[in-house]
Tab-separated table of C-alpha atoms in Angstrom:
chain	number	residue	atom	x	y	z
A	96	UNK	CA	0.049	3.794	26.074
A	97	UNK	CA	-1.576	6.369	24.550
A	98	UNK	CA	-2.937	5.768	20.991
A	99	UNK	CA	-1.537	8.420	18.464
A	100	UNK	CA	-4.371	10.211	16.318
A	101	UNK	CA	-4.196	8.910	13.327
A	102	UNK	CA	-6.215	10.743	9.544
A	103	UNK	CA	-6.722	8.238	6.840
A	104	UNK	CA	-6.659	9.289	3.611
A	105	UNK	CA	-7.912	7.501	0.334
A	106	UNK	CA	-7.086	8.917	-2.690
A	107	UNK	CA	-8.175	7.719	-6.505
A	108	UNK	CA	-6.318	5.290	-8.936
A	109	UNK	CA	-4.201	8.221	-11.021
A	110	UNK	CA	-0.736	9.840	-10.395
A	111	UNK	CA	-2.435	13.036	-10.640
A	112	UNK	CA	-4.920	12.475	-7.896
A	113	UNK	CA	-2.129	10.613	-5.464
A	114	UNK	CA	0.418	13.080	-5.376
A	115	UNK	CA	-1.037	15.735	-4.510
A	116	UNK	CA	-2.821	14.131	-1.766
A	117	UNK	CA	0.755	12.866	-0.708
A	118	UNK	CA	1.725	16.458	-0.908
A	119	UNK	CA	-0.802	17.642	1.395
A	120	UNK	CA	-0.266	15.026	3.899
A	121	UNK	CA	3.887	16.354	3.929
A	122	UNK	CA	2.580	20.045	4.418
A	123	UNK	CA	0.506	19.043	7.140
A	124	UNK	CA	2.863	16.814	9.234
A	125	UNK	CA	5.382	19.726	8.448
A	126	UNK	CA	3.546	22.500	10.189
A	127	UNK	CA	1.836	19.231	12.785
A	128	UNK	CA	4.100	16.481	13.155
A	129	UNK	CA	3.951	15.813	16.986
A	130	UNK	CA	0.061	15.833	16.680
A	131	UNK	CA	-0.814	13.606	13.767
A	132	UNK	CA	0.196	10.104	12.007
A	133	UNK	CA	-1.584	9.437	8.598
A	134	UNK	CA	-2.286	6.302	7.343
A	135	UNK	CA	-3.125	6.144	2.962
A	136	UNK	CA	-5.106	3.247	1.807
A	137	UNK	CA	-4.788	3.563	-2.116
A	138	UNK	CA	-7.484	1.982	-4.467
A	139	UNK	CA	-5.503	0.281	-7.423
A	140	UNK	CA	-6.254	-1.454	-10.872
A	141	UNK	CA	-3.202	-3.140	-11.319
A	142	UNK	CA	0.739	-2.860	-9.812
A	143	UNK	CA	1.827	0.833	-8.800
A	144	UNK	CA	4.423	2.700	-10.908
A	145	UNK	CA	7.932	2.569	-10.585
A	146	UNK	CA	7.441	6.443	-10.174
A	147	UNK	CA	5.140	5.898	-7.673
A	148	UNK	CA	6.993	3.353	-5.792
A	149	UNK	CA	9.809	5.779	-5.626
A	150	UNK	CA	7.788	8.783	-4.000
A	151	UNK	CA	6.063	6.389	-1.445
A	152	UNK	CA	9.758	5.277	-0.348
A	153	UNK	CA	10.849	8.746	0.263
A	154	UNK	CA	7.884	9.478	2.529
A	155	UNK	CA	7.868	10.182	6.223
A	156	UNK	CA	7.730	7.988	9.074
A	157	UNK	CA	4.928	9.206	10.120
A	158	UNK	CA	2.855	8.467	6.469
A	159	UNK	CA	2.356	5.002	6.223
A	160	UNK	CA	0.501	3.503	3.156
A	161	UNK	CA	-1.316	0.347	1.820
A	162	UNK	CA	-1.924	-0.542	-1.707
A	163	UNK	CA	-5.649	-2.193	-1.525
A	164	UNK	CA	-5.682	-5.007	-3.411
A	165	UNK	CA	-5.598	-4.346	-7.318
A	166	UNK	CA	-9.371	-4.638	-9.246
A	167	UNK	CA	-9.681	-6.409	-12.438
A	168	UNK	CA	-10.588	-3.321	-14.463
A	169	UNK	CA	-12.808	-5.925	-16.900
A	170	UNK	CA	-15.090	-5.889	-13.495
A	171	UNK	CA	-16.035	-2.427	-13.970
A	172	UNK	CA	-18.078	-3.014	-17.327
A	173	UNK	CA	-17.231	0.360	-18.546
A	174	UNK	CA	-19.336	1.852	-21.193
A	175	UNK	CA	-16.270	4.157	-21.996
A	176	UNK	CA	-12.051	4.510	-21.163
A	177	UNK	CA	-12.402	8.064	-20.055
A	178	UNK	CA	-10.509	8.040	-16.580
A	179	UNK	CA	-13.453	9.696	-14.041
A	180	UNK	CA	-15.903	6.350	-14.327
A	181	UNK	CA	-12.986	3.934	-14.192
A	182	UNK	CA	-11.866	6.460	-10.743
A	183	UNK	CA	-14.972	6.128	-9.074
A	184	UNK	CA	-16.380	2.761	-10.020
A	185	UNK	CA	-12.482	1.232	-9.005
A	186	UNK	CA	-13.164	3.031	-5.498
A	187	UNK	CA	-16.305	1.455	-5.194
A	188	UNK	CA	-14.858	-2.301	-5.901
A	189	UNK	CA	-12.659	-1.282	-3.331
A	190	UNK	CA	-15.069	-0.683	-0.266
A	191	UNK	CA	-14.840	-4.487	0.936
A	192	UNK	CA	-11.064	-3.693	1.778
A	193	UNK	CA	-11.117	-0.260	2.550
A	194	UNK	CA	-13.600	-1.434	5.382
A	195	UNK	CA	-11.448	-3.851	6.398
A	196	UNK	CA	-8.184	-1.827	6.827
A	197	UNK	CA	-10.343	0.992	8.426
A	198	UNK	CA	-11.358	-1.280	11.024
A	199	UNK	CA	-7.514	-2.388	11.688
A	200	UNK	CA	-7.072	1.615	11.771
A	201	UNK	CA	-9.446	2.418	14.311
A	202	UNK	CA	-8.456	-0.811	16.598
A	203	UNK	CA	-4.483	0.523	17.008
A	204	UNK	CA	-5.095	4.236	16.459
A	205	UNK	CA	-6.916	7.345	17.390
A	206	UNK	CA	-8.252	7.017	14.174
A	207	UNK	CA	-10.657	11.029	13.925
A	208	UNK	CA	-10.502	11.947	9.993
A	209	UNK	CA	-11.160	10.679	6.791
A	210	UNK	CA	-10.037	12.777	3.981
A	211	UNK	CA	-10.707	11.357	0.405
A	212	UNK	CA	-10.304	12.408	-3.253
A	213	UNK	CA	-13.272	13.875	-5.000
A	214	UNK	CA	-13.853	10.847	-7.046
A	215	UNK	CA	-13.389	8.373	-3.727
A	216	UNK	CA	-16.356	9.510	-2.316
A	217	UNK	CA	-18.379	6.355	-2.761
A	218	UNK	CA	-16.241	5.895	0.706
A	219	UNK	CA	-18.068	8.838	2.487
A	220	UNK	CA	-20.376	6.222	4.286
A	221	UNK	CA	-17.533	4.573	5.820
A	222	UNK	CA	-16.953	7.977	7.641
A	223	UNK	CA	-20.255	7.654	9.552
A	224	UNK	CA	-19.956	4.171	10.360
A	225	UNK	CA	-16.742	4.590	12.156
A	226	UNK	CA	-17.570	7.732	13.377
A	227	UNK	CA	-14.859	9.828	12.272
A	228	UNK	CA	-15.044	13.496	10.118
A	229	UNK	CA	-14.882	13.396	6.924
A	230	UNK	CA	-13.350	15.837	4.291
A	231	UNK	CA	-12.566	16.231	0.942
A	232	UNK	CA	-8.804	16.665	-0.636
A	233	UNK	CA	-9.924	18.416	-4.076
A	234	UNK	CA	-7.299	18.382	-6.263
A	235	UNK	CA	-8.538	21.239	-8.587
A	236	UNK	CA	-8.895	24.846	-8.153
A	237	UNK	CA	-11.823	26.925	-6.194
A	238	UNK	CA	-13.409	27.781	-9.396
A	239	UNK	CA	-13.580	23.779	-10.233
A	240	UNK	CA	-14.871	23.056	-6.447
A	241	UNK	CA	-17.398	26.329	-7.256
A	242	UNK	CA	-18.866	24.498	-10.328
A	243	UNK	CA	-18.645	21.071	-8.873
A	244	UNK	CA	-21.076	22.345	-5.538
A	245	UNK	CA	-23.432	23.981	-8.218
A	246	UNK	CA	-23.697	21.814	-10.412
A	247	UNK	CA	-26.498	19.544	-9.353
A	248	UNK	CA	-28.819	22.771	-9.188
A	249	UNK	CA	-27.805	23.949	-12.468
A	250	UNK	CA	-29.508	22.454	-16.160
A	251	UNK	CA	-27.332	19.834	-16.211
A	252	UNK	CA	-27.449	18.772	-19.327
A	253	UNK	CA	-26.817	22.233	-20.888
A	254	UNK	CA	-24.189	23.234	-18.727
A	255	UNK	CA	-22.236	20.217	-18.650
A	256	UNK	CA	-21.884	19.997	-22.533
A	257	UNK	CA	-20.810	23.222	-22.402
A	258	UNK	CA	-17.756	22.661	-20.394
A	259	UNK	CA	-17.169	19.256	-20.220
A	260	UNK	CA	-18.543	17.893	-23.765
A	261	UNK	CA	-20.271	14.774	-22.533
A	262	UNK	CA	-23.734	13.570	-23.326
A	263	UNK	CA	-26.268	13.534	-20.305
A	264	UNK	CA	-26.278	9.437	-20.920
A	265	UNK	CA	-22.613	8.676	-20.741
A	266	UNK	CA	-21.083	6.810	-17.635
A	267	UNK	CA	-18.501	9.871	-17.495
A	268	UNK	CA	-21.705	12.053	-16.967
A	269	UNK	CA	-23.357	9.925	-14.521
A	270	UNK	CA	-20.013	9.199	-12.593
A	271	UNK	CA	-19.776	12.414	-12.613
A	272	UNK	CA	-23.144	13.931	-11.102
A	273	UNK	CA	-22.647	11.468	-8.344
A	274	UNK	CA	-19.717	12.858	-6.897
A	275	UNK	CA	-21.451	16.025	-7.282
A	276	UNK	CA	-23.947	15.456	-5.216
A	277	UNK	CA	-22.240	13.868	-2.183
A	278	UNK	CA	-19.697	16.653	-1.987
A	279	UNK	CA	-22.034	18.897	0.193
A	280	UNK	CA	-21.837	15.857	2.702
A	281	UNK	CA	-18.546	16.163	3.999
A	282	UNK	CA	-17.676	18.423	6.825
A	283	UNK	CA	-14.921	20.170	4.891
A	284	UNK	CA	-13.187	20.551	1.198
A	285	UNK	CA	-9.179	21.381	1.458
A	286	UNK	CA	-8.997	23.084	-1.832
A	287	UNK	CA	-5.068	23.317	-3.766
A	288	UNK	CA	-5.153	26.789	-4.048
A	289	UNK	CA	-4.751	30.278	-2.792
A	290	UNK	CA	-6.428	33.578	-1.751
A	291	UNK	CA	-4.361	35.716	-4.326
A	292	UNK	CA	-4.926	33.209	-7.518
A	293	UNK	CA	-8.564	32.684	-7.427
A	294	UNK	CA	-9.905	35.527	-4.954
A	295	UNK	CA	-13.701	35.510	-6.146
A	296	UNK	CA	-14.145	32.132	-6.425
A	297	UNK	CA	-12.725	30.876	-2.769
A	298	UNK	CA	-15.257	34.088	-1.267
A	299	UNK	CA	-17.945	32.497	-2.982
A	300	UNK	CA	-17.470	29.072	-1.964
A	301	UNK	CA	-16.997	30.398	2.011
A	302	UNK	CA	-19.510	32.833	1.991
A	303	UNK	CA	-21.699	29.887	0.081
A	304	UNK	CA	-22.576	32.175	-2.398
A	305	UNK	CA	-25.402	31.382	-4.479
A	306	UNK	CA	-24.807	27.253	-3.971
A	307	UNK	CA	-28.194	26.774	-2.809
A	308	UNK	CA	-27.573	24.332	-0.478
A	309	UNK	CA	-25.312	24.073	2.984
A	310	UNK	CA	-21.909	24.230	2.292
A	311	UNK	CA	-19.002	22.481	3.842
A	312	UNK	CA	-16.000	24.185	5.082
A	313	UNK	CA	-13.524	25.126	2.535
A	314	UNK	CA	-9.785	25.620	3.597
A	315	UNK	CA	-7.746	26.976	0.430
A	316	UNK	CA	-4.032	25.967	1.730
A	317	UNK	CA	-2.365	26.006	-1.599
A	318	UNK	CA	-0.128	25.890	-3.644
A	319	UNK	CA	0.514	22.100	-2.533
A	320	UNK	CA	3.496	21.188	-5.361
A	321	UNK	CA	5.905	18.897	-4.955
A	322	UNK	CA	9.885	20.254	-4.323
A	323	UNK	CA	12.871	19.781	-6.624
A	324	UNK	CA	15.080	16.613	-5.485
A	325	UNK	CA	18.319	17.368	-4.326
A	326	UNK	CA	21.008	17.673	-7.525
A	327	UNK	CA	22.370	14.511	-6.472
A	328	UNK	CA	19.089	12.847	-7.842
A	329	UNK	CA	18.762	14.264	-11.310
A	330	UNK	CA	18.596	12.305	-14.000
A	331	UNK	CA	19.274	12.855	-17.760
A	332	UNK	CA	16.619	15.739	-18.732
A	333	UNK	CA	18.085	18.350	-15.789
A	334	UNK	CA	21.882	17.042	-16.860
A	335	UNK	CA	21.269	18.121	-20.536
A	336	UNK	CA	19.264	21.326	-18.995
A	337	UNK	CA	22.266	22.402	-17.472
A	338	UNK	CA	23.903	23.071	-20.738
A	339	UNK	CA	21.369	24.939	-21.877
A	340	UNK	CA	21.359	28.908	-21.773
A	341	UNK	CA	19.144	30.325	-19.259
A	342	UNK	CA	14.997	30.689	-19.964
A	343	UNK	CA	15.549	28.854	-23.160
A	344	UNK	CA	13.910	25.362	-23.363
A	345	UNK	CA	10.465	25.110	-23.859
A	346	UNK	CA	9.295	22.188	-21.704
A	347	UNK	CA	6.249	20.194	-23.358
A	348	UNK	CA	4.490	18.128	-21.420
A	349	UNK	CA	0.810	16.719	-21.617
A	350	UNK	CA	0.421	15.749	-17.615
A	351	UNK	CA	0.822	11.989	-16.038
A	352	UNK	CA	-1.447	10.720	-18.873
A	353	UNK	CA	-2.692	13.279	-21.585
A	354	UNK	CA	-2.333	12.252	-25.722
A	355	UNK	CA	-3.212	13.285	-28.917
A	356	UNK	CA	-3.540	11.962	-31.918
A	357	UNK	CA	-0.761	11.298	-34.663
A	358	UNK	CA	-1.493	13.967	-36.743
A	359	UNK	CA	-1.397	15.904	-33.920
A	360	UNK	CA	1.999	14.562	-32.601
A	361	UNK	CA	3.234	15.312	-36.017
A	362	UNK	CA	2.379	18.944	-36.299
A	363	UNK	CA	3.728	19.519	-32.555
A	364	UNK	CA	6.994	17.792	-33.898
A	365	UNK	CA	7.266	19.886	-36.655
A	366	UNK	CA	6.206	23.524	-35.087
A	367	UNK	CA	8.973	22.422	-32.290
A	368	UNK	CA	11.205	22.174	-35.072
A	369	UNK	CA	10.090	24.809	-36.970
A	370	UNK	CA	10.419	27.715	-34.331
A	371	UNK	CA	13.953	27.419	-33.793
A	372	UNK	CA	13.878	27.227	-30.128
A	373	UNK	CA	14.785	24.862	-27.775
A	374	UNK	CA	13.104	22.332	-26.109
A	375	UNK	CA	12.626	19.255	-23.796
A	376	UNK	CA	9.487	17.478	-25.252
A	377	UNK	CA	8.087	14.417	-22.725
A	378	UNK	CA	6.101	11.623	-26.082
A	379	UNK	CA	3.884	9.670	-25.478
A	380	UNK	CA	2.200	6.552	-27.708
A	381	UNK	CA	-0.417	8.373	-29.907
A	382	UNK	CA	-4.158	7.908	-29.376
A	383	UNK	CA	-7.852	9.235	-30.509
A	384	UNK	CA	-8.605	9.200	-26.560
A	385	UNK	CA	-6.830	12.395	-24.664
A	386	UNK	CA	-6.913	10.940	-21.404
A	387	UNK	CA	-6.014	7.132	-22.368
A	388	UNK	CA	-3.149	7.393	-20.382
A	389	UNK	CA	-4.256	8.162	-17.182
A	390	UNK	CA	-5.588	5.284	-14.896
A	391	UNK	CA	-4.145	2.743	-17.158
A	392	UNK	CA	-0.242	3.487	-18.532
A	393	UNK	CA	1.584	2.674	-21.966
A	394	UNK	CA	3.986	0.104	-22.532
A	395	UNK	CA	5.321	0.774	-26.387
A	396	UNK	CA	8.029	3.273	-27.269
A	397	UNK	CA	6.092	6.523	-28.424
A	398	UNK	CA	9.569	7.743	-30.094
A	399	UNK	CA	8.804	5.553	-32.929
A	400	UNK	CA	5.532	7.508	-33.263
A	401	UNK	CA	7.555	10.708	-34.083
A	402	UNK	CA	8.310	11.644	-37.936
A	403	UNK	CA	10.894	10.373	-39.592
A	404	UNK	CA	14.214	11.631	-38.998
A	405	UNK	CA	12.843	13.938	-36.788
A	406	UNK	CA	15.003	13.236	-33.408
A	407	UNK	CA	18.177	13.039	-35.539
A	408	UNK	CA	17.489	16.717	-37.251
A	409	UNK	CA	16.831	18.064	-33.635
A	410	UNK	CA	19.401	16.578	-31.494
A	411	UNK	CA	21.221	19.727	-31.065
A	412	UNK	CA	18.159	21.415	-30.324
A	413	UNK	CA	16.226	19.657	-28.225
A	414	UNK	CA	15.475	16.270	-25.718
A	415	UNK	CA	13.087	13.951	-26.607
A	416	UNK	CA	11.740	11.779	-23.272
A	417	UNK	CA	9.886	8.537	-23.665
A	418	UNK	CA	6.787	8.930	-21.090
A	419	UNK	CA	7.847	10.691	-18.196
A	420	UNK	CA	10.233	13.244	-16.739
A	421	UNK	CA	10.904	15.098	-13.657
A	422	UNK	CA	8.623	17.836	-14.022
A	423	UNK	CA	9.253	19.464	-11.041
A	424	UNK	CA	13.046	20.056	-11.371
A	425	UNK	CA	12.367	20.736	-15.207
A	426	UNK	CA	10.222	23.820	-13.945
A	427	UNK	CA	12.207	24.615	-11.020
A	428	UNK	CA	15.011	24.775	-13.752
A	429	UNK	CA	16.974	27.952	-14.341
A	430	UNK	CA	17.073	26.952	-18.442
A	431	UNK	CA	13.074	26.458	-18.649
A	432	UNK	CA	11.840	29.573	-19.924
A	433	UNK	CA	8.165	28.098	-21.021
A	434	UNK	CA	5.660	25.457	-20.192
A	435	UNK	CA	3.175	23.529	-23.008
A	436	UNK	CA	0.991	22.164	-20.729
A	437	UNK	CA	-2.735	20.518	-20.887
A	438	UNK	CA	-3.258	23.159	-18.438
A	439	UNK	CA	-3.767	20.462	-15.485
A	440	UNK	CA	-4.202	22.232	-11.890
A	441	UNK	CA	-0.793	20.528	-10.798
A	442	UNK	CA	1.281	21.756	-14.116
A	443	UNK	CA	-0.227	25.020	-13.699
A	444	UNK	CA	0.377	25.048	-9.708
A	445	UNK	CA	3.543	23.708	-10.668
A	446	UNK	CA	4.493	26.303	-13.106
A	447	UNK	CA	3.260	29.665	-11.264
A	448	UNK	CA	5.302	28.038	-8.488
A	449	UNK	CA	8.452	28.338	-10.108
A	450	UNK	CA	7.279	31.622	-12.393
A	451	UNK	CA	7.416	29.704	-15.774
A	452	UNK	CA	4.577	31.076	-18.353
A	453	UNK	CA	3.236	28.974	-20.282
A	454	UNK	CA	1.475	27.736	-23.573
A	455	UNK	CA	-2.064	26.527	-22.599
A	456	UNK	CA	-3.230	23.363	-24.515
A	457	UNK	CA	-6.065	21.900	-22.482
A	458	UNK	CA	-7.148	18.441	-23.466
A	459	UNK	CA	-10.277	17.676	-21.463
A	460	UNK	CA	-12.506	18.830	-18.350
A	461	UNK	CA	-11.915	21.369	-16.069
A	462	UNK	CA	-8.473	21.803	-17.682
A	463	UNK	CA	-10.450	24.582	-19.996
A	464	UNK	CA	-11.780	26.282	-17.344
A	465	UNK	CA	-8.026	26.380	-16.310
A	466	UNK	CA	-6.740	27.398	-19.662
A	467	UNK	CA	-9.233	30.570	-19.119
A	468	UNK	CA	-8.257	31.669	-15.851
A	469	UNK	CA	-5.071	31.414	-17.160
A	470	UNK	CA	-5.230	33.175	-20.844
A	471	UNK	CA	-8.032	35.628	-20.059
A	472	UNK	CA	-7.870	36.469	-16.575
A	473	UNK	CA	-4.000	36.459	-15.280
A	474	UNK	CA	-2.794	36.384	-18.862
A	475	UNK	CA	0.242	34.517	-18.217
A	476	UNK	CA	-0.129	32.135	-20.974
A	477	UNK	CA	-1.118	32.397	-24.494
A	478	UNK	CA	-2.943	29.626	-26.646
A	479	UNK	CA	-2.848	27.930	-30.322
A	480	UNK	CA	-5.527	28.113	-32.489
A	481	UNK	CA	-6.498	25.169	-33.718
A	482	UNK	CA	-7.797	24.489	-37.534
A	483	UNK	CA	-11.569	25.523	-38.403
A	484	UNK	CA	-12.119	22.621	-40.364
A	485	UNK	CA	-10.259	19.458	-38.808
A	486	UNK	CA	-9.337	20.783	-34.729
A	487	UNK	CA	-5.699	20.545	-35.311
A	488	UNK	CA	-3.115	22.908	-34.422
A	489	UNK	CA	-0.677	23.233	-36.986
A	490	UNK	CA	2.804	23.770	-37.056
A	491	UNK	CA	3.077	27.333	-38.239
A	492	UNK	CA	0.751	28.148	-35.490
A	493	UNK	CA	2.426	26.265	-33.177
A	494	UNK	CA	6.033	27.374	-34.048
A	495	UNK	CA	3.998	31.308	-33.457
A	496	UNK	CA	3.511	30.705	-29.952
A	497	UNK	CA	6.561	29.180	-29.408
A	498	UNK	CA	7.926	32.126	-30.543
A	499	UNK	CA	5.714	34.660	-28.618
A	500	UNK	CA	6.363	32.985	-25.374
A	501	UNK	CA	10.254	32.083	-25.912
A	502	UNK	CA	10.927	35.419	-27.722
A	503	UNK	CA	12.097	38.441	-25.604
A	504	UNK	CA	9.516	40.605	-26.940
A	505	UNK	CA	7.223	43.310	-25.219
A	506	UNK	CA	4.444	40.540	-24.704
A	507	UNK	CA	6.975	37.621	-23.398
A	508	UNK	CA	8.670	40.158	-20.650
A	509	UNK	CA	5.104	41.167	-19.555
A	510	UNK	CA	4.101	37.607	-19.354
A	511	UNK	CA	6.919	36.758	-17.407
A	512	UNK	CA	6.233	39.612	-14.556
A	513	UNK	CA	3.060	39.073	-14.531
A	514	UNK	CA	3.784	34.961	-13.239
A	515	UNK	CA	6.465	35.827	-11.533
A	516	UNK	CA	4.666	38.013	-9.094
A	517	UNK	CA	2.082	35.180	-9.027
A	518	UNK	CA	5.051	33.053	-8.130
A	519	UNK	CA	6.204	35.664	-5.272
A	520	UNK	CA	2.140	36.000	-4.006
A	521	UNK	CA	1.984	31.672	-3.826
A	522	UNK	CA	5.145	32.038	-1.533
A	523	UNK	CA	3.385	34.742	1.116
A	524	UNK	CA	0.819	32.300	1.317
A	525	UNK	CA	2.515	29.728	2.138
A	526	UNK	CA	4.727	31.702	4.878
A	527	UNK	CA	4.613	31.406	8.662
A	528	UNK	CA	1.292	34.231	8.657
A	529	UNK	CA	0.358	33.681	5.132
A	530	UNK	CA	-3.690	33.016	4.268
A	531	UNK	CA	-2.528	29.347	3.285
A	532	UNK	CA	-0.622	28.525	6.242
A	533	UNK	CA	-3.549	30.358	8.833
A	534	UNK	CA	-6.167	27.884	7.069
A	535	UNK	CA	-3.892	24.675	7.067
A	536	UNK	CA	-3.597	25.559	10.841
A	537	UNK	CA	-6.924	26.343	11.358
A	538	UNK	CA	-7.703	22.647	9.681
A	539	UNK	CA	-5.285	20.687	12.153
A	540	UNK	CA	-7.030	22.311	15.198
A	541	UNK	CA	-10.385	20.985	13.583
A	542	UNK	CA	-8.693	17.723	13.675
A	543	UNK	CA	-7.454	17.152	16.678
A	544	UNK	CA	-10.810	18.909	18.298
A	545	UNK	CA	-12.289	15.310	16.894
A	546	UNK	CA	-9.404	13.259	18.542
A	547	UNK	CA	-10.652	14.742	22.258
């Protein structure tokens, strides 16, 4: 019997790195499904999610996956909890097993691909010692991939505080660079994005423009988001949304991990309240770290964290969420009128997706370089200004953008065009002749050319 050709795909510990990897694999087996199997062997540092477990279980017969077995995360000596070291340096505890179910792979498949996560790439080797192509699933936009290839040649120390605030010494920096560098090895980068959202950037990385070095393939077949459950799965935040008027909730939401501090939590509690408008706000447990949430989640109530008497004044105005919430039927929502978002490339995917502008609050790495693109360039967002002396945004500024967003003035309705014909260009792209759909196809014939 025939063995069926089988792509294994390893993505890095983090709900925003799996999904949209999981994604990815659904779009391809939609468009290929008599040509491929995929097989996901997932690095861990402790039990998955009961989020998690329930997207695995809705997967395809044809995606099969295997939780490696979970690292100790006191193994990894980390010098700091920022998520990108712990990523990488989880990965590379992995190898031993990844090996091992590569080789199981390869013995009862056609096994021709191995497509990993940016920050999986300690893997890469593993490629050439089965013999298989490797690729890269980057789960960021072009202009992130652009800086990410150039970086290396760059002055790295100068340009990397710029954007990402880290000092040349730090394990974040280092863990960084790495990946950097091996990214040029694969034989191609599938890139979660689309010819009319980031035009300049995906010419430059396939022309190779000014990289300095020999570029892999890049195949921009985005927007990868994930769809709305059927209304016979929604649970309490889309119930109270539909009582709500239409375009009039403010969803606030800080990705699968972001936080802020206290003070900060307060001040977003009280703009909320202050600007009179709706909205559906997803807490989580305060903390100095913005990312602290990521790799490793929290177990205490962060409603207790919110001001006194706050969810009591506001219970006719808004939802408070402990942690997590259905972000993609919250967007896909007819009542969501606005997004406050870190400005993640999944929330923003997410949100020009279903044409919902937003409020951009970006909390770390490339999510500024996102905020930009999205502020400056296809001004469909606006953003707070935080305090000269202490950072903070406070909550007459926030309760202003609120308003400018949520209001129907001049600015809102332009806004709202403006993403909603982003929101009709992501759906050409990803139609039967669309640029998304020619370079997903073009990928799967690259594929199977291996499996001959």
């Amino acid at each position: 019997m025939e063995k069926k050709t089988c792509i294994a795909m390893v993505p890095c510990p983090g709900h925003g790195h799996l999904i949209p990897l999981l994604e990815f694999a659904k779009l391809l087996l939609r468009h290929h499904s008599h040509d491929f199997n995929v097989a996901f062997l997932i690095p861990t540092v402790g039990p998955p999610s009961p989020s998690t477990i329930a997207i695995i279980n809705t997967l395809p017969s044809n995606i099969h996956f295997t939780f490696l077995p979970p690292i100790n995360i006191q193994d990894l000596h980390l010098q700091s909890p920022h998520p990108v070291p712990q990523m990488i340096l989880t990965v590379r505890h992995s190898l031993p097993c990844l090996k091992q179910e590569l080789s199981s792979l390869s013995s009862r498949t056609n096994l021709v691909a191995l497509v990993l996560d940016f920050f999986s790439l300690d893997a890469l080797h593993l490629a050439n010692e089965f013999k298989i192509s490797s690729y890269i699933a980057f789960s960021s936009g072009a202009a992130a991939l652009y800086f990410s290839l150039s970086f290396p040649k760059f002055d790295e120390s100068r340009i990397f505080q710029i954007r990402f605030s880290f000092p040349r010494t730090s394990d974040v920096y280092t863990a960084y660079l790495s990946a950097c560098k091996k990214s040029p090895l694969v034989d191609g980068i599938i890139v979660n994005t689309f010819n009319h959202l980031e035009p300049e950037a995906i010419r430059a990385l396939q022309q190779g423009k000014e990289l300095h070095t020999p570029s892999p393939s890049v195949y921009p077949v985005g927007p990868i988001v994930a769809q709305p459950k059927q209304k016979s799965e929604v649970d309490e935040c889309v119930a109270w949304l539909n009582h709500q008027p239409s375009k009039s909730v403010l969803y606030v939401c800080f990705g699968s991990g972001g936080t802020l501090s206290q003070e900060q939590v307060n001040e977003i509690a009280f703009g909320l309240e202050l600007s009179g408008h709706k909205f559906l706000w997803v807490v989580r447990v305060p903390s100095e770290i913005p990312n602290s949430g990521y790799v490793i989640g929290q177990t205490e109530d962060p409603i207790q964290y919110l001001p006194p008497g706050f969810v009591n004044r506001t219970k006719e105005q808004g939802l408070v969420v402990p942690s997590w919430a259905p972000q993609v039927e919250i967007l896909a929502h007819g009542s969501t009128g606005g997004f406050l978002s870190h400005c993640g490339w999944n929330s923003t995917l997410e949100s020009i997706v279903h044409g919902v502008p937003m409020i951009a609050w970006p909390l770390f790495a490339e999510q500024r370089m996102n905020a930009i693109l999205l502020t400056d360039e296809l001004r469909v967002a606006v953003r707070p200004q935080g305090d000269e002396e202490d950072g903070i945004v406070k909550r007459d500024e926030i309760a202003k953008v609120v308003k400018r967003i949520m209001d129907h003035s001049e600015e809102g309705l332009e806004m709202r065009k403006r993403i909603q014909d982003l929101s009709d260009a992501a759906a050409v792209a990803l139609s039967e002749n669309g640029s998304s759909t020619k370079a997903l196809s073009c990928l799967a014939h690259e594929f199977l050319n291996k499996s001959i």
